Structures are given as C-alpha cells and as structure tokens.
mmCIF file with all atom_site columns, C-alpha atoms in Angstrom:
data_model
loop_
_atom_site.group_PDB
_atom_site.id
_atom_site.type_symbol
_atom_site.label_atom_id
_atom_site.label_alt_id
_atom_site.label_comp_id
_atom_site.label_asym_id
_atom_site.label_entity_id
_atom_site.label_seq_id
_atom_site.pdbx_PDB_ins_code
_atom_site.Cartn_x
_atom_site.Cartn_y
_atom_site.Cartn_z
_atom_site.occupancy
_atom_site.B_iso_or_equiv
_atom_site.pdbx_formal_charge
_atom_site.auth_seq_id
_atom_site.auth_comp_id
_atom_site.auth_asym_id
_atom_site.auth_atom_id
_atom_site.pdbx_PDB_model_num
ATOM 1   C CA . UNK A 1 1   ? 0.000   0.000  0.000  1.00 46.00 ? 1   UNK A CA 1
ATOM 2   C CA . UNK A 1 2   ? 0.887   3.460  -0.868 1.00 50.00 ? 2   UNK A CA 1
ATOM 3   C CA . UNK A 1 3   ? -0.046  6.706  1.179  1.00 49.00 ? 3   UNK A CA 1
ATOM 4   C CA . UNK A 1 4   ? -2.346  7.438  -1.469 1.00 54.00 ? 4   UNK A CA 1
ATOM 5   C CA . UNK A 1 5   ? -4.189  4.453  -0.958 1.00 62.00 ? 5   UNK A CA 1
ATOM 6   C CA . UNK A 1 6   ? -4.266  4.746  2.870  1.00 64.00 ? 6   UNK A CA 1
ATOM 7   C CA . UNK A 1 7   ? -4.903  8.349  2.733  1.00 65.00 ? 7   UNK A CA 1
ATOM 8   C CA . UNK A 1 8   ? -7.962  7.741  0.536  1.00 66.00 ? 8   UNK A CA 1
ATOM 9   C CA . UNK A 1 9   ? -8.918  4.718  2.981  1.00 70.00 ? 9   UNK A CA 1
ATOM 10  C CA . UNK A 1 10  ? -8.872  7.259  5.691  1.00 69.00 ? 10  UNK A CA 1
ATOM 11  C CA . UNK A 1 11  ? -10.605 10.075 4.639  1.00 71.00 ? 11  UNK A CA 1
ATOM 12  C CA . UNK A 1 12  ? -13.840 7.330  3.243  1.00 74.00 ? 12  UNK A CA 1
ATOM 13  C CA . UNK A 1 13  ? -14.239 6.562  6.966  1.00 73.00 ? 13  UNK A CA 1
ATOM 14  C CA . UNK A 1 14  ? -17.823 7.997  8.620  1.00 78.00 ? 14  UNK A CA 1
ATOM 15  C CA . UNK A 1 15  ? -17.374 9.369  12.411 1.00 80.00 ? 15  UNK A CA 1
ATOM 16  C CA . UNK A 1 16  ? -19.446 6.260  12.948 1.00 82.00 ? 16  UNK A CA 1
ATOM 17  C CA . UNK A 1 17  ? -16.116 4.101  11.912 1.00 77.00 ? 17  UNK A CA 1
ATOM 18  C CA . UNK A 1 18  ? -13.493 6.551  13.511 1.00 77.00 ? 18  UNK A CA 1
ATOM 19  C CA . UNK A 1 19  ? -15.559 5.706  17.241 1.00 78.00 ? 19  UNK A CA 1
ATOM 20  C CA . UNK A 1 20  ? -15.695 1.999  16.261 1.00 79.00 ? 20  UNK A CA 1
ATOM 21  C CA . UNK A 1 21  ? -12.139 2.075  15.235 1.00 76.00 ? 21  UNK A CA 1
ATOM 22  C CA . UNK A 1 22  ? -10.902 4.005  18.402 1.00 79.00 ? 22  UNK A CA 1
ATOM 23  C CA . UNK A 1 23  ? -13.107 1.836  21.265 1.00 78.00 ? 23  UNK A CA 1
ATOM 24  C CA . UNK A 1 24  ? -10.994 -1.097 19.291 1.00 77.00 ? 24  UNK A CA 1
ATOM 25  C CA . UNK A 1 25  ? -7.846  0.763  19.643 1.00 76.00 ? 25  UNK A CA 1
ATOM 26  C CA . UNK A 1 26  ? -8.550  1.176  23.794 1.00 77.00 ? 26  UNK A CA 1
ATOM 27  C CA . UNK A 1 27  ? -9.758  -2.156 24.001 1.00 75.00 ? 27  UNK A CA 1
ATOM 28  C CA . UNK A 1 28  ? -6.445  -3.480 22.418 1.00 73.00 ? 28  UNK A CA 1
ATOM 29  C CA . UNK A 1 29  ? -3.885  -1.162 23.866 1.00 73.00 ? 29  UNK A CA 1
ATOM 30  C CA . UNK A 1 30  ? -5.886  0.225  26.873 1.00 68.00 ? 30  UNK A CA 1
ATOM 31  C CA . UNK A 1 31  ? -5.605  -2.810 29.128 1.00 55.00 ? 31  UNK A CA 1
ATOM 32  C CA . UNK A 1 32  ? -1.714  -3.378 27.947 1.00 50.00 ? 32  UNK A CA 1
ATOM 33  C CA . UNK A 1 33  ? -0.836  0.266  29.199 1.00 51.00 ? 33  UNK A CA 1
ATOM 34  C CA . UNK A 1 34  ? -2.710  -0.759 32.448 1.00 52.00 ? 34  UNK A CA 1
ATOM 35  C CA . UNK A 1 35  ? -1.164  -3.479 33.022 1.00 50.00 ? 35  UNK A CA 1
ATOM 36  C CA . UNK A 1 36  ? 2.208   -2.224 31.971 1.00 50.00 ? 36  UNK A CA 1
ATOM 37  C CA . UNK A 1 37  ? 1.971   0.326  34.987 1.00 50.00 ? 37  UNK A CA 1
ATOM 38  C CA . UNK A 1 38  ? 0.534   -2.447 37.622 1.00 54.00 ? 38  UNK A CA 1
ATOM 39  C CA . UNK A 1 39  ? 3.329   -4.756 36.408 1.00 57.00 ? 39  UNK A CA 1
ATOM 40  C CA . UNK A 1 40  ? 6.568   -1.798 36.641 1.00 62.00 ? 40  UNK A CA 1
ATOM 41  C CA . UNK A 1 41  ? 4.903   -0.520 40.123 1.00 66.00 ? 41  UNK A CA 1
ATOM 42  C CA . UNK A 1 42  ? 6.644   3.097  39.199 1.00 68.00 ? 42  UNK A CA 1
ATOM 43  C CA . UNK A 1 43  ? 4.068   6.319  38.828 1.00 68.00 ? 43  UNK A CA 1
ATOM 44  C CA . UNK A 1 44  ? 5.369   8.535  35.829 1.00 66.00 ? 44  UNK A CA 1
ATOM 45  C CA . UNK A 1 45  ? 3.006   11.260 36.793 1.00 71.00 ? 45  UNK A CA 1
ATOM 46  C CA . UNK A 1 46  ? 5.357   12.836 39.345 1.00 72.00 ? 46  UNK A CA 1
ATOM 47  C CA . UNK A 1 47  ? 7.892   13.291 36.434 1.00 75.00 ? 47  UNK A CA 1
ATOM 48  C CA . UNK A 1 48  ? 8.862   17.000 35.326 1.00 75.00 ? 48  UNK A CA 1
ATOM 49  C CA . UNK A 1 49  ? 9.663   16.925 31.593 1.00 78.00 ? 49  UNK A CA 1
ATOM 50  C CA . UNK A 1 50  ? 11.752  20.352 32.056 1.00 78.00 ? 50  UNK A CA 1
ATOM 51  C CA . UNK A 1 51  ? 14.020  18.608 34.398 1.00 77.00 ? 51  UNK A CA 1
ATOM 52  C CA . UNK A 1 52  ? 14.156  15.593 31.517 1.00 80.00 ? 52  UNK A CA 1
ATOM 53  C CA . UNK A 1 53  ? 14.725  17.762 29.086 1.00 81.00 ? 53  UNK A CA 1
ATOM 54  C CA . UNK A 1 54  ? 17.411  19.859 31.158 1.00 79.00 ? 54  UNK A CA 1
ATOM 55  C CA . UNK A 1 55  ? 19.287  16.152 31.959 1.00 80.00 ? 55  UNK A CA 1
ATOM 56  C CA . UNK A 1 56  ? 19.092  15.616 28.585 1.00 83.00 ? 56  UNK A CA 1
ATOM 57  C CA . UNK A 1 57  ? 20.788  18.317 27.296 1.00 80.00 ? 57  UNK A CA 1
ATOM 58  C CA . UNK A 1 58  ? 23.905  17.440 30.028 1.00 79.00 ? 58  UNK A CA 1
ATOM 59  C CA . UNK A 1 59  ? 23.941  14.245 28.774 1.00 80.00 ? 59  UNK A CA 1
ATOM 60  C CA . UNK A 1 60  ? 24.665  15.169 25.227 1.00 79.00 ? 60  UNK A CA 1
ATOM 61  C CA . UNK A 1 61  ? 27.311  18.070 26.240 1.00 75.00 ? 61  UNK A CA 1
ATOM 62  C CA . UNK A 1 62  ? 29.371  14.657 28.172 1.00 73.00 ? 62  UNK A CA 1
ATOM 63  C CA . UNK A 1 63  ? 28.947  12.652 24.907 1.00 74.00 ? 63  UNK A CA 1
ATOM 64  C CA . UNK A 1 64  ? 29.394  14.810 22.002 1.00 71.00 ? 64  UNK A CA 1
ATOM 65  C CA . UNK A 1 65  ? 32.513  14.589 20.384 1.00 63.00 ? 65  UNK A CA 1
ATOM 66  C CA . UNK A 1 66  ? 32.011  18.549 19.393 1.00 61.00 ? 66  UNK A CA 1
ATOM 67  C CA . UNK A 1 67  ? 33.920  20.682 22.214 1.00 64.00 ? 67  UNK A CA 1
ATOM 68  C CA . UNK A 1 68  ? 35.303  23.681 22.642 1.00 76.00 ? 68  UNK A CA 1
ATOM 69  C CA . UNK A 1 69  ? 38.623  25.284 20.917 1.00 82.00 ? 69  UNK A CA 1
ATOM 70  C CA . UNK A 1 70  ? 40.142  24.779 24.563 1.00 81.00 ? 70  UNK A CA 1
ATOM 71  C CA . UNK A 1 71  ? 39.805  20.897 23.501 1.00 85.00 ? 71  UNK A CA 1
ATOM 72  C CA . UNK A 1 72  ? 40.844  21.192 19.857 1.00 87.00 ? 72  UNK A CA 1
ATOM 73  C CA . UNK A 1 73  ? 43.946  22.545 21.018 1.00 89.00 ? 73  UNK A CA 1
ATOM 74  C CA . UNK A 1 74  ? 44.552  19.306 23.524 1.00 90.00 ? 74  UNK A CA 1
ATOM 75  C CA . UNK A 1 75  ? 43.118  16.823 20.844 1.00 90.00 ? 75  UNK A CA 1
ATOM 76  C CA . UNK A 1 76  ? 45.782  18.254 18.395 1.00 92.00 ? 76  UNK A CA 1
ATOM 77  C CA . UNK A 1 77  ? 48.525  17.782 20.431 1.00 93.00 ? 77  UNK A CA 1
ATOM 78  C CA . UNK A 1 78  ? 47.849  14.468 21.939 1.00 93.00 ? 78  UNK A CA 1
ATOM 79  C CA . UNK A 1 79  ? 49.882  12.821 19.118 1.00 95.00 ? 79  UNK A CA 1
ATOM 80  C CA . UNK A 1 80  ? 52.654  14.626 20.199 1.00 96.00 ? 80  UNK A CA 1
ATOM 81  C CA . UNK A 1 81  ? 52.396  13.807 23.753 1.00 95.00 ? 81  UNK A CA 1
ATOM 82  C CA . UNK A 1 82  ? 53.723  10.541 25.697 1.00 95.00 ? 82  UNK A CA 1
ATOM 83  C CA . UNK A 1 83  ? 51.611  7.954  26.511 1.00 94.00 ? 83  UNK A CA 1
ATOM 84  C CA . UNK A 1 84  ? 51.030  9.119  30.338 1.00 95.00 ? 84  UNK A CA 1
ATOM 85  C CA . UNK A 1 85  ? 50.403  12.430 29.145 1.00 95.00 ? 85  UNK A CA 1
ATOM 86  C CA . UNK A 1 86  ? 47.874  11.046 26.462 1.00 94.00 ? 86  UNK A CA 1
ATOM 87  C CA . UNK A 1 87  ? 45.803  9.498  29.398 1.00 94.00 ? 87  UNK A CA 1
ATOM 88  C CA . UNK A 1 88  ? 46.535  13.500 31.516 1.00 94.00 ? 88  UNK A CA 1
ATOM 89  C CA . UNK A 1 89  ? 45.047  14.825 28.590 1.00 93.00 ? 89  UNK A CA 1
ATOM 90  C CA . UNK A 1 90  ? 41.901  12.522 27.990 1.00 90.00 ? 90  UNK A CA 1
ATOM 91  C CA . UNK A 1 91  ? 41.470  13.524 31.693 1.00 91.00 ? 91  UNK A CA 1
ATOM 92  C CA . UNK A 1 92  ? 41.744  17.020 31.243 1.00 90.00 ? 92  UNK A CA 1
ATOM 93  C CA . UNK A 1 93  ? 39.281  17.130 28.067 1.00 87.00 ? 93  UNK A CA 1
ATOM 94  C CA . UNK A 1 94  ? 36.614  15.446 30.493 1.00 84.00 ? 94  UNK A CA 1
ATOM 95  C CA . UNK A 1 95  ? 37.313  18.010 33.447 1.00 87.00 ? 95  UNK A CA 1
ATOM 96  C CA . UNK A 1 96  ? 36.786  21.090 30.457 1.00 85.00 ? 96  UNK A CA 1
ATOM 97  C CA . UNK A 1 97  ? 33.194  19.504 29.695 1.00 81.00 ? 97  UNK A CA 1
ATOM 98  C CA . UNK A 1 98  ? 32.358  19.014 33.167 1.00 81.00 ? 98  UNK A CA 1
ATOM 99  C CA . UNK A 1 99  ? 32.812  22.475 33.177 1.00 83.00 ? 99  UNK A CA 1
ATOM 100 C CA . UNK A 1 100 ? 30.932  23.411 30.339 1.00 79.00 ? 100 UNK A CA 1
ATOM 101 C CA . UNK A 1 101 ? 27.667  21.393 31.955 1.00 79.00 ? 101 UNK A CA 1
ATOM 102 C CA . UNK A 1 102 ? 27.837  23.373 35.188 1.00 83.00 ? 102 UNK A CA 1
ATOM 103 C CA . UNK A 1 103 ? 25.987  26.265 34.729 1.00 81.00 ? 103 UNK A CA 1
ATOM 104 C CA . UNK A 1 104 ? 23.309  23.347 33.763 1.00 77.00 ? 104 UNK A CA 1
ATOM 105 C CA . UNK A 1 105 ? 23.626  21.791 37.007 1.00 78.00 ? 105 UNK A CA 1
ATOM 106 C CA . UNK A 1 106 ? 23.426  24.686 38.688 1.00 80.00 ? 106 UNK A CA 1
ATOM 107 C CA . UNK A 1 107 ? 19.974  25.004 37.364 1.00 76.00 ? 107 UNK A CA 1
ATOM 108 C CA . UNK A 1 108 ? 18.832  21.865 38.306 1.00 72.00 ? 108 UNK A CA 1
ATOM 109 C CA . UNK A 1 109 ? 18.119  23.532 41.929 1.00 69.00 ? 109 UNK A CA 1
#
C-alpha cells in the first residue's frame, strides 16, 4: 500500500467508523498500558519533563565529540604527547566539559 491508498482509505471513513475504530484501539492497547503500569509498580506522573529535558541536554554536552577550541587545542597535540600524558590529557578534556555542563547543574536547583 501506498499513502495514497491509505490516505484515501482514511478520509472514506464515517465518524461512525473513527468511534468503532478508536473503542478497538482502547480495548487493544488500553488494558496493555494498564497493566504495563501495575506490572513496573513506578508512577510517571510525578515526572517533570523540564528537568528531563534539562538532563538531557547534560547528557549530550558529556557525549558529544564537538567541544570547545580549549579541547581542539589538547586533541591536536595528543599525538605529540607521551603515553602518560595522552591518558593526563583525555582527563583534562573530560574536566573542560564538566565544566561546560555546570551552569546546567546549577539550574537543576
């Protein structure tokens, strides 16, 4: 099937089939959401999705490879460095971004 087709299959349907089609739907999927949340015991009601969102964005400052010129400048010389230094250096790249997410965590009170 194409989206035509499905698009045309949609728009043919009465409000008559849309309710039939929907009380299906909850039938179907309504009793596996409840009994999802009976069988995980954990209330996702309580959850604040600016705080998500704010996590989020700390997370993806730690893993993106994209960092600041401070880091360039330690990335290009690694090569250069010895093999304890190397390790100094991967060390001191981490600290920079850890540094970089603080005024995030700061917000987080």
């Amino acid at each position: 099937m194409d989206m035509d087709n499905i698009g045309d299959i949609i728009s043919s349907l009465s409000e008559d089939d849309i309710a039939s089609l929907k009380q299906t739907a909850e039938s179907l999927f309504g009793g596996a959401k409840e009994e999802k949340k009976k069988d995980t015991g954990f209330d996702f009601s309580g959850i604040d999705p600016q705080m998500i969102g704010k996590i989020t964005r700390m997370m993806s400052l730690l893993n993106s490879s994209s960092s600041s010129p401070r880091c360039d400048l330690i990335r290009a010389l690694k090569p250069l460095l010895s093999q304890d230094k190397r390790k100094r250096a991967d060390e001191a790249m981490q600290l920079m971004k850890m540094l970089d997410i603080l005024p995030l965590i700061q917000e987080l009170r």
